[in-house]
Amino acid sequence: MTTIADPGTDCGRIFATGRWQDAWLAGGMEATVAHVRLRAGDVPVTLQLVTDSPLWRGYEGDADLPPVWEGPVAYLSTVYAVANPLNQVPDASGTVARALEIAGEWGAEALVVTNLEPGPALESLPRPDALVRLDATCRVRLADGADGTGGTGGTNGTGGMGGMGGYLDGLATSHRGRLRRYHRRGARAGLTYHDRNLAEAGHVLAAFARLTRQSAERHGTPPLYSEAALRALLEVPGTRLLSADLDGRPAAGLLSFEWDGCLVLWAAGIDYALLKTHFPYYFLIYEAIAAAAERGCRWVDFGRGNLEFKQRLGFHPVDLWSPVYLLARRAAYAGRLAEMHRRISDFLGRPG
């Protein structure tokens, strides 16, 4: 296993599909009053005019700031996508120029180009009025194919050991021991691993949605995922609901996207009453990575939030930058965005 950061050409590809973007709009999580599909080369990217984005409000909460905007904002892609589709193209300047024209016609306060990673796309853009790092996503590169310790395989029970060797060898001894120990305790406590498509997830989806809401509330953010949004995304090819179940119900779950050799773990929910007795999250992470390695996945993207925890598990943060172009020349906006960037940097523990 190698532990270099992904430049965005693998893990972000699911978000650059029309199917993902259509499903996200259908889920209705953001208050979108207009949208249009643009293209950057062969890559589709949705521009949407939003009057309320719960995740943006969550970032304002992370920064301990009142609302930044005084009116609707245009987002080129959505802040919810871990990677902007524009990461897939070397020069996105023309697409951003067109998005600025449309956002101006819509009367947007600003255009926010969300979640660009360091690289050619970000460097190609016109100079923004503000550059805000909203978050970082965490990724690990797996060795090609199953290179581990053998094992029983399977996805329903405590199998799936076949590709774990390379991943585990990359962890510090104490963290490797903790992951193995908590996985073993979870199995002994009766947890079972499940990998479900839309049809199979139907009877547990409501319970999983409740867990995602509880997890968001525990971290002081607005509830981020409705059952309708999760159901819409499960229609996208490669989307699965992974869970650690106890007595037939999820004790922890992850909505995942698998696309082009990368597993993206996107929306998480945990039953915190079981967190320190059954260790469902550790159990689930172990099983999900083992199964991904057995399938030959090259990358696992663990998404945003809780960076310290994910780094202990061998994942490496990749900064997500959002250039902001102000269309309503309100004097307060530049200062608010600069303060948002500074405070989120402190919150993430990633100065600069």
PDB file of C-alpha atoms in Angstrom, residues 193-196 208 211-212 230 234 239-244 250-257 263-270 280-289 300-303 310:
ATOM      1  CA  TYR A 193     -21.708  -6.565   7.971  1.00  0.00           C
ATOM      2  CA  HIS A 194     -24.162  -5.829   5.144  1.00  0.00           C
ATOM      3  CA  ASP A 195     -23.720  -4.344   1.673  1.00  0.00           C
ATOM      4  CA  ARG A 196     -27.122  -3.391   0.225  1.00  0.00           C
ATOM      5  CA  PHE A 208     -30.134   4.767   8.687  1.00  0.00           C
ATOM      6  CA  LEU A 211     -28.724   7.744  12.469  1.00  0.00           C
ATOM      7  CA  THR A 212     -27.307  10.338  10.037  1.00  0.00           C
ATOM      8  CA  LEU A 230     -30.562   9.001   0.319  1.00  0.00           C
ATOM      9  CA  LEU A 234     -29.207   4.870  -4.162  1.00  0.00           C
ATOM     10  CA  THR A 239     -24.182   3.326  -4.768  1.00  0.00           C
ATOM     11  CA  ARG A 240     -24.569   1.011  -1.770  1.00  0.00           C
ATOM     12  CA  LEU A 241     -25.645   1.221   1.842  1.00  0.00           C
ATOM     13  CA  LEU A 242     -22.964  -0.402   3.992  1.00  0.00           C
ATOM     14  CA  SER A 243     -23.896  -1.154   7.573  1.00  0.00           C
ATOM     15  CA  ALA A 244     -22.951  -2.919  10.761  1.00  0.00           C
ATOM     16  CA  PRO A 250     -28.119  -0.659  11.578  1.00  0.00           C
ATOM     17  CA  ALA A 251     -25.858   0.209  14.499  1.00  0.00           C
ATOM     18  CA  ALA A 252     -23.657   2.174  12.076  1.00  0.00           C
ATOM     19  CA  GLY A 253     -23.966   2.840   8.372  1.00  0.00           C
ATOM     20  CA  LEU A 254     -22.240   4.482   5.430  1.00  0.00           C
ATOM     21  CA  LEU A 255     -23.816   5.485   2.134  1.00  0.00           C
ATOM     22  CA  SER A 256     -21.072   4.713  -0.367  1.00  0.00           C
ATOM     23  CA  PHE A 257     -20.308   5.301  -4.033  1.00  0.00           C
ATOM     24  CA  LEU A 263     -14.877   3.645  -2.899  1.00  0.00           C
ATOM     25  CA  VAL A 264     -16.253   6.922  -1.516  1.00  0.00           C
ATOM     26  CA  LEU A 265     -17.715   6.694   2.000  1.00  0.00           C
ATOM     27  CA  TRP A 266     -20.041   9.678   1.908  1.00  0.00           C
ATOM     28  CA  ALA A 267     -22.801   9.842   4.539  1.00  0.00           C
ATOM     29  CA  ALA A 268     -22.328   8.251   7.953  1.00  0.00           C
ATOM     30  CA  GLY A 269     -24.666   7.455  10.824  1.00  0.00           C
ATOM     31  CA  ILE A 270     -23.919   5.865  14.196  1.00  0.00           C
ATOM     32  CA  PRO A 280     -19.978  -0.528  15.358  1.00  0.00           C
ATOM     33  CA  TYR A 281     -18.108   2.237  13.526  1.00  0.00           C
ATOM     34  CA  TYR A 282     -14.712   0.546  13.811  1.00  0.00           C
ATOM     35  CA  PHE A 283     -16.294  -2.749  12.821  1.00  0.00           C
ATOM     36  CA  LEU A 284     -17.923  -1.174   9.774  1.00  0.00           C
ATOM     37  CA  ILE A 285     -14.791   0.661   8.607  1.00  0.00           C
ATOM     38  CA  TYR A 286     -12.731  -2.514   8.899  1.00  0.00           C
ATOM     39  CA  GLU A 287     -15.229  -4.565   6.910  1.00  0.00           C
ATOM     40  CA  ALA A 288     -15.783  -1.892   4.243  1.00  0.00           C
ATOM     41  CA  ILE A 289     -12.054  -1.458   3.566  1.00  0.00           C
ATOM     42  CA  VAL A 300     -10.896   4.684  -0.450  1.00  0.00           C
ATOM     43  CA  ASP A 301     -12.178   8.206   0.188  1.00  0.00           C
ATOM     44  CA  PHE A 302     -13.453   8.565   3.764  1.00  0.00           C
ATOM     45  CA  GLY A 303     -14.976  11.983   3.151  1.00  0.00           C
ATOM     46  CA  LYS A 310      -9.334   9.441   9.994  1.00  0.00           C
TER      47      LYS A 310
END
